[in-house]
Amino acid sequence: MSDKYQAFTTSPLGRILVKNLGLPDPAPLERYREGDPLVSGTVLVGGTGRLAESLPGLLDELGVSNTSVADDDTRFKGLVFDATGLKDTTTLVALRDFFTPVLRRLEPSARVVVLGTPPELTRGSERVAQRALEGFTRSLGKEIGRGSTVQLVYVAEGQEAAVTSTLGFLLSPKSAYVSGQVIRIGAHGDATTTSVEDWTKPLAGKVALVTGASRGIGEAIARVLHRDGATVVGVDVPQAASELQRLMKELDGDWLTLDITGKDAPQRIAHHLQTKHGGVDVVVHNAGITRDRKLANMAPNDKGDRWTSVLAVNVTAPELITRELLEQGVINAGGSIVGVASIAGIAGNVGQTNYAASKAAVIGLVDSLADELTDGITINAVAPGFIITQMTAAVPFATREVGQRLNAMAQGGLPVDVAETIAWYANPASSGVNGNVVRVCGQMMLGA
């Protein structure tokens, strides 16, 4: 689905109105295409913390051109600042000293990453300084413009080598609609750093389960995981069987049609994965429904039981399936579980008490399991904002426009933006990324 307003702003008349009336001016976002380099330009590295010495080597491993010298002529596609050395608030001036001289020399769709130490793992003045990084990065994300993004990555001591996949994601066009996010590496126990032989096919030889895979965001997830080398097992309801089978045949994948809320669904999925694939490496709980209505009008006996059905599909089924796969040992060591939450589960939304409760519960599932999982298995969630799909195309025009414009990028995201974030979680080299909830929302201006 196209963004007609964004197309209008690029027309001669649109440019005049945007300039004179101060209208939202969404910049075209660069998105990754298979075969492209991760970063099409130079990344400037700065800071004097515990990651500074290793950063050039990590970027070299990713094939990313980098330098620590900001000469007067060079324009930059990315900035990486190691702030782990900031021990009290007087040292925060280093942020201004590094960024101010080079911000006007950033290319469009540039990437900014600040690396810090999780405040909860520090004490005293250092904790104060490290917490300040969140306000700095979120504010810069709303200033930077031109399709650029800003992220904060807290890296626990001893997890310095586990940051490579996260840098690759955040510095590349794969993170086009992710900005203002705080990511923690190594915050939930020690992770074993996993190497990847081919960064273009990090999921080669892996099996990935995707529920709700036949269309929309689920289809995009299946395509991106396949692109990254995985064998995809798509799951959807029997009514979507033809679409599901068509897609899985195109991707050389496998499929299973069932209602995930069925009493025997967890056992059937576990049996299918174990007998046909010998287990699973990536589990993506994408299937979800909405049944919107204000709570005062949501009677217990209303048609379709809006409350029970939404909770059953969006969180109860994913929880039961996850626990069944774990109990039977179907998820392979080093595997990844990903839940699809929503901004509604963080900020709330009128008429969506049922949906918001279910999506907040998905985040609760991540919180519940992050410290319990063994064998290097991780669990994380994505929280999409306004993503342009056939479903959102049916939203009333005024509501749709507000949803698309009230973020730092002044536009809606695409299904592939959610899929790329999930693929980063699923990357075996993301073993230190556990217990995170990353919003794929263009950095919403209100509520979250």
XYZ file of C-alpha atoms in Angstrom:
448
model
C 0.000 0.000 0.000
C 1.352 3.434 -0.920
C 1.514 6.588 1.197
C -0.347 9.147 -0.929
C 0.548 12.047 1.352
C 4.262 11.258 1.140
C 3.993 11.114 -2.643
C 2.254 14.519 -2.603
C 5.043 16.115 -0.539
C 7.554 15.305 -3.274
C 5.530 17.131 -5.933
C 6.306 20.806 -6.765
C 3.098 22.019 -5.120
C 3.620 19.719 -2.160
C 7.139 21.048 -1.555
C 5.803 24.620 -1.453
C 3.001 23.789 0.986
C 5.244 21.746 3.257
C 7.750 24.601 3.460
C 5.250 27.432 3.919
C 2.764 25.703 6.211
C 5.164 23.599 8.270
C 3.436 20.349 7.302
C 4.983 16.950 8.085
C 7.755 16.198 5.606
C 8.419 12.431 5.547
C 11.797 11.595 4.037
C 12.114 8.516 1.814
C 13.559 5.699 3.926
C 16.385 3.535 2.649
C 15.606 -0.147 3.076
C 17.889 -3.121 2.615
C 17.809 -5.079 -0.623
C 19.414 -8.478 -0.914
C 22.945 -8.113 -2.233
C 23.412 -4.562 -0.940
C 26.284 -3.771 1.441
C 25.208 -3.373 5.050
C 26.393 0.245 5.063
C 26.898 2.278 1.884
C 29.312 4.807 3.337
C 31.731 5.482 6.181
C 31.016 5.151 9.893
C 32.777 7.482 12.330
C 33.775 5.853 15.626
C 34.418 7.812 18.818
C 34.558 7.553 22.598
C 37.070 6.187 25.068
C 35.163 3.439 26.849
C 35.773 -0.295 27.107
C 34.430 -0.994 23.584
C 36.405 1.701 21.752
C 39.417 -0.465 20.994
C 37.391 -3.382 19.595
C 34.839 -1.404 17.555
C 36.947 -1.011 14.373
C 37.546 -4.759 14.254
C 33.860 -5.555 14.776
C 32.882 -3.202 11.968
C 35.586 -4.664 9.728
C 34.086 -8.112 10.329
C 30.784 -6.779 8.993
C 32.487 -5.228 5.991
C 31.670 -1.703 7.198
C 34.104 1.085 6.296
C 34.999 3.026 9.448
C 37.336 5.708 10.747
C 38.080 7.540 13.983
C 39.153 10.736 12.206
C 36.532 13.380 11.438
C 38.289 15.473 8.816
C 36.504 18.511 7.414
C 35.504 16.991 4.067
C 34.159 13.521 4.918
C 30.442 12.871 5.084
C 29.291 9.984 7.250
C 26.644 7.307 6.902
C 26.875 6.389 10.568
C 28.213 7.460 13.939
C 29.101 5.083 16.769
C 30.045 6.553 20.137
C 31.332 4.458 23.029
C 29.894 6.110 26.132
C 30.820 3.310 28.542
C 33.676 5.509 29.764
C 31.328 8.242 31.043
C 31.497 7.883 34.826
C 29.668 10.995 36.075
C 27.508 13.804 34.727
C 30.442 16.141 34.134
C 31.758 13.720 31.505
C 28.501 13.838 29.508
C 29.916 16.872 27.696
C 31.792 14.324 25.590
C 28.492 13.646 23.808
C 28.243 17.236 22.641
C 31.915 17.400 21.750
C 31.682 14.323 19.514
C 28.297 14.817 17.861
C 27.866 18.549 17.334
C 30.719 19.029 14.828
C 29.581 16.157 12.587
C 25.768 16.077 12.683
C 25.474 18.411 9.708
C 27.760 16.135 7.726
C 25.526 13.079 7.925
C 24.205 11.465 4.756
C 20.416 10.962 4.423
C 19.159 7.854 6.258
C 22.233 7.904 8.484
C 22.538 5.755 11.595
C 23.658 6.842 15.059
C 24.457 4.306 17.787
C 25.519 5.143 21.351
C 26.982 2.307 23.441
C 26.675 2.367 27.210
C 26.691 0.189 30.311
C 23.322 -0.974 31.741
C 22.643 1.512 34.584
C 21.297 -1.269 36.799
C 24.734 -2.895 36.669
C 26.514 0.277 37.849
C 26.488 2.344 41.027
C 26.734 5.923 42.221
C 27.647 8.685 39.775
C 28.257 6.240 36.939
C 24.670 5.034 37.173
C 23.429 8.617 36.956
C 25.543 9.314 33.866
C 24.588 6.095 32.074
C 20.876 6.682 32.644
C 21.262 10.131 31.059
C 22.068 8.455 27.748
C 18.426 7.472 27.288
C 17.195 11.068 27.293
C 20.036 12.095 24.996
C 19.448 9.439 22.339
C 15.659 9.703 22.330
C 15.819 13.467 21.933
C 18.457 13.290 19.208
C 16.273 10.765 17.388
C 13.520 13.397 17.176
C 15.953 16.071 15.964
C 18.034 14.274 13.410
C 15.614 14.086 10.444
C 16.132 13.024 6.812
C 15.241 9.408 7.531
C 18.068 8.968 10.039
C 17.822 6.996 13.278
C 19.373 7.027 16.746
C 19.683 4.068 19.147
C 21.182 3.316 22.556
C 22.749 -0.083 23.191
C 23.602 -0.983 26.774
C 26.326 -3.646 26.784
C 27.043 -5.551 29.994
C 30.686 -6.014 30.951
C 32.054 -9.193 29.432
C 29.592 -9.037 26.521
C 31.641 -6.743 24.276
C 32.104 -9.440 21.621
C 28.340 -10.052 21.454
C 27.553 -6.634 19.960
C 28.444 -7.369 16.313
C 25.048 -8.498 15.011
C 23.324 -5.603 16.756
C 25.700 -3.089 15.199
C 25.103 -4.683 11.805
C 21.344 -4.318 12.187
C 21.283 -0.817 13.639
C 23.818 0.654 11.201
C 22.149 -0.831 8.129
C 18.958 0.014 6.204
C 17.413 -3.047 7.861
C 16.557 -0.791 10.828
C 14.828 1.833 8.656
C 11.775 2.257 10.920
C 13.464 1.617 14.276
C 14.592 4.711 16.184
C 14.871 5.997 19.742
C 15.219 2.463 21.095
C 17.131 1.181 24.114
C 18.583 -2.295 23.636
C 20.317 -4.389 26.279
C 22.985 -6.979 25.519
C 23.907 -9.449 28.237
C 21.393 -8.096 30.740
C 19.918 -11.568 31.390
C 22.795 -13.851 32.234
C 25.996 -14.550 30.361
C 25.581 -15.344 26.693
C 27.892 -17.525 24.672
C 29.142 -15.501 21.729
C 28.215 -17.300 18.524
C 30.150 -16.693 15.335
C 28.489 -16.484 11.924
C 30.354 -17.731 8.871
C 28.251 -15.869 6.316
C 26.616 -12.618 7.429
C 24.361 -12.684 4.359
C 22.960 -16.104 5.353
C 23.134 -16.202 9.155
C 20.218 -18.659 9.370
C 21.600 -21.237 6.939
C 20.656 -24.707 8.148
C 18.131 -23.335 10.662
C 14.391 -24.032 10.907
C 11.995 -21.175 11.622
C 8.344 -21.437 12.685
C 6.126 -18.450 11.795
C 2.474 -18.319 12.826
C 0.009 -16.234 10.827
C 2.406 -16.596 7.909
C 0.114 -16.412 4.894
C -0.110 -12.641 4.443
C 0.817 -9.188 5.735
C 3.514 -9.000 8.372
C 3.664 -12.804 8.650
C 4.425 -13.149 4.959
C 7.177 -10.532 5.224
C 8.699 -12.373 8.201
C 8.696 -15.642 6.273
C 10.347 -14.020 3.249
C 13.092 -12.309 5.247
C 13.921 -15.403 7.306
C 14.077 -17.404 4.062
C 16.351 -14.752 2.561
C 18.643 -15.195 5.549
C 18.873 -18.930 4.908
C 16.188 -20.495 7.107
C 13.781 -23.273 6.208
C 10.431 -21.711 7.079
C 7.515 -23.644 8.523
C 4.412 -21.498 8.105
C 1.332 -21.927 10.277
C -2.085 -20.412 9.616
C -5.778 -21.158 9.906
C -7.388 -23.613 7.462
C -9.222 -20.723 5.754
C -5.834 -19.373 4.610
C -4.514 -22.745 3.446
C -4.232 -21.896 -0.253
C -2.322 -18.658 0.367
C -0.094 -20.340 2.924
C 0.757 -23.265 0.677
C 1.447 -20.984 -2.284
C 3.891 -18.904 -0.242
C 5.649 -21.851 1.366
C 6.104 -23.561 -2.001
C 7.658 -20.365 -3.334
C 10.049 -20.291 -0.360
C 10.777 -24.045 -0.431
C 9.293 -24.214 3.036
C 6.799 -26.359 4.913
C 3.340 -25.598 6.269
C 0.799 -26.614 8.862
C -2.820 -25.456 8.879
C -4.584 -25.308 12.219
C -6.227 -22.974 14.702
C -3.495 -22.109 17.219
C -6.160 -21.760 19.939
C -7.188 -25.394 19.480
C -6.741 -27.600 22.524
C -4.245 -29.871 20.788
C -2.471 -27.150 18.740
C 0.705 -26.978 20.895
C 1.138 -30.755 20.723
C 0.477 -30.883 16.972
C 3.000 -28.132 16.271
C 5.616 -29.761 18.495
C 5.083 -33.150 16.862
C 5.301 -31.699 13.350
C 8.529 -29.826 14.069
C 10.148 -32.769 15.814
C 9.242 -35.480 13.329
C 9.694 -33.537 10.076
C 12.553 -31.181 10.989
C 14.245 -32.619 14.071
C 13.399 -29.493 16.048
C 13.195 -25.756 15.501
C 15.651 -22.868 15.890
C 13.418 -19.806 15.539
C 9.846 -19.466 16.829
C 7.929 -16.354 15.765
C 4.511 -15.806 17.342
C 3.044 -13.454 14.753
C -0.596 -14.576 14.504
C -2.931 -11.997 15.969
C -6.412 -10.510 15.701
C -8.244 -7.332 16.699
C -11.851 -7.025 17.858
C -12.054 -3.333 18.721
C -14.755 -1.792 20.895
C -14.767 0.481 23.941
C -14.831 -1.502 27.146
C -18.203 -0.050 28.229
C -19.736 -1.601 25.099
C -17.942 -4.950 25.282
C -20.598 -7.201 26.750
C -19.537 -10.743 27.797
C -21.999 -12.289 25.337
C -21.263 -10.023 22.374
C -20.851 -11.559 18.938
C -17.523 -13.348 18.664
C -16.691 -12.651 22.338
C -14.259 -9.838 21.608
C -12.361 -10.148 24.871
C -11.793 -13.891 25.063
C -10.996 -14.421 21.384
C -8.366 -11.657 21.254
C -6.584 -12.850 24.396
C -6.740 -16.469 23.222
C -5.104 -15.828 19.841
C -2.681 -13.067 20.775
C -1.146 -14.367 23.989
C -2.652 -17.533 25.495
C -1.861 -19.645 22.425
C 1.715 -18.311 22.054
C 2.380 -18.982 25.729
C 1.028 -22.536 25.596
C 2.887 -23.302 22.358
C 6.139 -21.908 23.734
C 5.912 -23.890 26.950
C 5.068 -27.087 25.052
C 8.048 -26.662 22.715
C 10.343 -25.997 25.664
C 9.040 -28.889 27.755
C 9.477 -31.336 24.869
C 12.925 -29.966 24.015
C 11.836 -29.099 20.480
C 13.622 -25.719 20.466
C 17.279 -26.340 19.669
C 20.122 -24.963 21.777
C 20.841 -21.365 20.876
C 17.317 -20.939 19.552
C 15.276 -17.758 19.475
C 11.676 -17.072 20.492
C 10.095 -13.834 19.252
C 6.711 -12.430 20.194
C 4.913 -9.768 18.189
C 3.553 -7.236 20.670
C 2.328 -3.740 19.761
C 2.667 -0.094 20.670
C -0.900 -0.481 21.934
C 0.452 -2.779 24.642
C 2.827 -0.031 25.790
C 0.900 3.204 25.292
C -2.706 1.964 25.123
C -5.300 2.852 22.511
C -8.951 3.897 22.576
C -11.250 0.959 21.925
C -8.471 -1.590 22.318
C -8.467 -2.603 25.975
C -8.631 -6.248 24.920
C -5.927 -5.933 22.250
C -3.655 -3.774 24.409
C -3.986 -6.203 27.310
C -3.019 -9.091 25.048
C 0.000 -7.286 23.602
C 1.200 -6.117 27.010
C 0.899 -9.755 28.065
C 3.230 -10.728 25.204
C 5.789 -8.406 26.775
C 5.033 -10.082 30.095
C 5.823 -13.456 28.533
C 9.232 -12.110 27.523
C 9.816 -10.811 31.053
C 8.686 -14.105 32.537
C 10.942 -16.376 30.480
C 14.067 -14.282 29.835
C 15.776 -15.427 33.031
C 14.401 -18.991 32.955
C 15.556 -20.191 29.542
C 18.542 -22.491 29.270
C 20.829 -23.796 26.503
C 21.369 -20.309 25.118
C 17.730 -19.901 24.054
C 16.586 -16.260 23.981
C 13.198 -14.552 23.995
C 12.438 -11.039 22.773
C 9.545 -9.067 21.313
C 8.874 -6.474 18.660
C 6.229 -3.801 19.210
C 5.070 -2.443 15.840
C 3.521 0.992 15.555
C 1.533 2.014 12.482
C 2.486 -0.502 9.800
C 0.950 -0.056 6.340
C -0.938 -3.235 5.467
C -4.255 -4.194 3.877
C -5.701 -4.166 7.398
C -4.636 -0.579 8.165
C -5.804 0.539 4.707
C -9.343 -0.051 5.977
C -8.854 2.363 8.899
C -10.770 5.671 8.470
C -8.703 8.283 6.614
C -8.309 10.782 9.477
C -7.316 8.092 11.978
C -4.900 6.582 9.476
C -3.214 9.917 8.789
C -2.744 10.653 12.490
C -1.309 7.181 13.026
C 1.200 7.634 10.226
C 2.345 11.178 11.019
C 2.751 11.194 14.817
C 6.242 9.773 14.811
C 9.708 11.180 14.232
C 9.668 9.945 10.620
C 6.162 11.274 9.848
C 5.175 8.094 8.024
C 3.975 4.559 8.523
C 6.269 1.565 8.463
C 6.189 -1.461 6.184
C 5.799 -5.152 7.103
C 9.437 -5.716 6.127
C 10.518 -3.341 8.921
C 9.039 -5.704 11.497
C 10.503 -8.699 9.683
C 14.035 -7.272 9.634
C 13.913 -6.672 13.385
C 12.814 -10.255 13.969
C 15.603 -11.525 11.699
C 18.130 -9.631 13.842
C 16.766 -11.317 16.980
C 16.924 -14.683 15.211
C 20.539 -14.262 14.100
C 22.655 -16.783 16.071
C 25.163 -13.990 16.731
C 22.436 -12.132 18.682
C 22.786 -14.575 21.565
C 23.333 -11.717 24.022
C 20.092 -10.015 22.996
C 17.592 -11.452 25.459
C 14.570 -9.992 27.226
C 14.269 -6.973 24.918
C 11.191 -5.252 23.533
C 12.032 -3.106 20.522
C 9.442 -0.736 19.097
C 9.205 -0.656 15.304
C 7.302 2.611 15.187
C 9.443 5.349 13.653
C 9.806 6.669 17.236
C 6.290 7.673 18.166
C 5.937 11.210 19.463
C 3.283 10.424 22.052
C 2.672 7.704 24.591
C 5.758 5.562 24.050
